[in-house]
PDB file of C-alpha atoms in Angstrom:
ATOM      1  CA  UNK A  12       0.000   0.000   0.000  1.00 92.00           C
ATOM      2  CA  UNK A  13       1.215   3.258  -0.622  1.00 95.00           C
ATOM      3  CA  UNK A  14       1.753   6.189   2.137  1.00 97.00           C
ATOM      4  CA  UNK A  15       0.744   9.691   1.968  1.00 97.00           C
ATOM      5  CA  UNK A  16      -0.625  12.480   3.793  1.00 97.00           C
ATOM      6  CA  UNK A  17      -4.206  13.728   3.799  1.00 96.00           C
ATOM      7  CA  UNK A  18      -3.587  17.609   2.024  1.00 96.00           C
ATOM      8  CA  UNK A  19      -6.725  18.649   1.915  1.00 95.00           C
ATOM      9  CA  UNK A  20     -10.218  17.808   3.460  1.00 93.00           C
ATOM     10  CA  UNK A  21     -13.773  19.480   2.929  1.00 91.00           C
ATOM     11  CA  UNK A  22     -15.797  18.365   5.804  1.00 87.00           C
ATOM     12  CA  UNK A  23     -19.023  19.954   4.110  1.00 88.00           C
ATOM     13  CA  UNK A  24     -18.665  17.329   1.979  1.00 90.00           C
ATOM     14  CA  UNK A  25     -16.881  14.424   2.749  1.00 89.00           C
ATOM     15  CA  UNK A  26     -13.861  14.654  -0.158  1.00 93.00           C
ATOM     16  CA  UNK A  27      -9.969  15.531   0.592  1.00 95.00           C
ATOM     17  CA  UNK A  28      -7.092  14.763  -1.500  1.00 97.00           C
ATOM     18  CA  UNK A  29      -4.244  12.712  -0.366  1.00 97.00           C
ATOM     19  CA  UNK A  30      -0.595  13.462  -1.289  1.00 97.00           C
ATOM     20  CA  UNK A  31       1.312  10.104  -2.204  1.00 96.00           C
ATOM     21  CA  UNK A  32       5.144  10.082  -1.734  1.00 95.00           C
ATOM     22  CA  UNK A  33       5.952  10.890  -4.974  1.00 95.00           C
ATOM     23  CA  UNK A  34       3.441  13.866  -4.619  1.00 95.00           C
ATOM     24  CA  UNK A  35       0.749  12.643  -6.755  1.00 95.00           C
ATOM     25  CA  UNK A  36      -2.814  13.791  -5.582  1.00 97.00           C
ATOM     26  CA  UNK A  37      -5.517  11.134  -5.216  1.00 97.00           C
ATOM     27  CA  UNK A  38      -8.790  12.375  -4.389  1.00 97.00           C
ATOM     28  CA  UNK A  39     -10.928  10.131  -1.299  1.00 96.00           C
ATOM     29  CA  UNK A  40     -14.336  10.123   0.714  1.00 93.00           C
ATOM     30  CA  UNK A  41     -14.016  10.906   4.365  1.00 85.00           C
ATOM     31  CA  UNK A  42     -16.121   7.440   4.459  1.00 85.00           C
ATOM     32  CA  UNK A  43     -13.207   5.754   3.730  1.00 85.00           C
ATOM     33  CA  UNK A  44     -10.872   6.494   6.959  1.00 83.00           C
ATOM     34  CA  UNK A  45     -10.354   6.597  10.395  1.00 80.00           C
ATOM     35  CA  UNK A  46      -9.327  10.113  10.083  1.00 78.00           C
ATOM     36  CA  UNK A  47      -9.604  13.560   7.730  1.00 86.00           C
ATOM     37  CA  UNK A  48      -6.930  15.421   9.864  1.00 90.00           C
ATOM     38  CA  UNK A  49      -5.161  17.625   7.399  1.00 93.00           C
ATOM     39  CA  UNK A  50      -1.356  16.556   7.607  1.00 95.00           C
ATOM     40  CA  UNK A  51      -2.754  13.060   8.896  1.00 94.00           C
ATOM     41  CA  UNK A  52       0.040  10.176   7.625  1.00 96.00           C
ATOM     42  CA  UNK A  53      -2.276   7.344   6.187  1.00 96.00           C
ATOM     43  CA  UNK A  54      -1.755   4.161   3.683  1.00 96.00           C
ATOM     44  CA  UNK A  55      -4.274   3.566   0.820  1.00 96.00           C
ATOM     45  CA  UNK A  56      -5.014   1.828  -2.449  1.00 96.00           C
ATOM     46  CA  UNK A  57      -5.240   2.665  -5.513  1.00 96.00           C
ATOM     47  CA  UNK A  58      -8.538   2.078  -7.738  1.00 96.00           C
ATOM     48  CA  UNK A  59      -8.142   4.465 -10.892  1.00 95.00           C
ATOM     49  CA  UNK A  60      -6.669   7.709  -9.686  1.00 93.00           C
ATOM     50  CA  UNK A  61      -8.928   7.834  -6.547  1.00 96.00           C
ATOM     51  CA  UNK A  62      -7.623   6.637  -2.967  1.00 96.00           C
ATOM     52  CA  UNK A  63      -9.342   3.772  -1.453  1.00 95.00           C
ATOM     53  CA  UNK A  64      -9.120   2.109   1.588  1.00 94.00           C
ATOM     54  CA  UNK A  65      -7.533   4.634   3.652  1.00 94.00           C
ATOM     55  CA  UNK A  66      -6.346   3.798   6.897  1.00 93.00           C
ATOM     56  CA  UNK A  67      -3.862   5.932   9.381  1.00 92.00           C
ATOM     57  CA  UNK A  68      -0.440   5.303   9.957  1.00 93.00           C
ATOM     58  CA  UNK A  69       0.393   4.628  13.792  1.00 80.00           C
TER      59      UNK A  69
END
């Protein structure tokens, strides 16, 4: 899975944008983590160019 960081986050409605390590954006629902903390360190996959199955990095 790869690692990133949660850039952005709307909580209106539900969508943020992840930054991979190689500082490609994926865009993800707030549905899909434990988390929407802006700077929040999480692994994900990849379906398409959206993020999917988010889950944070302890």
């Amino acid at each position: 899975m790869p690692l990133g960081r949660i850039a952005v986050y709307n909580e209106t409605e539900g969508v943020g944008i992840i930054t991979d390590e190689a500082g490609e954006r994926r865009p993800f629902s707030g549905m899909e983590t434990q988390t929407t903390r802006e700077g929040q360190r999480v692994a994900f996959e990849v379906v398409g160019a959206k993020a999917t199955n988010v889950i944070v990095v302890r």
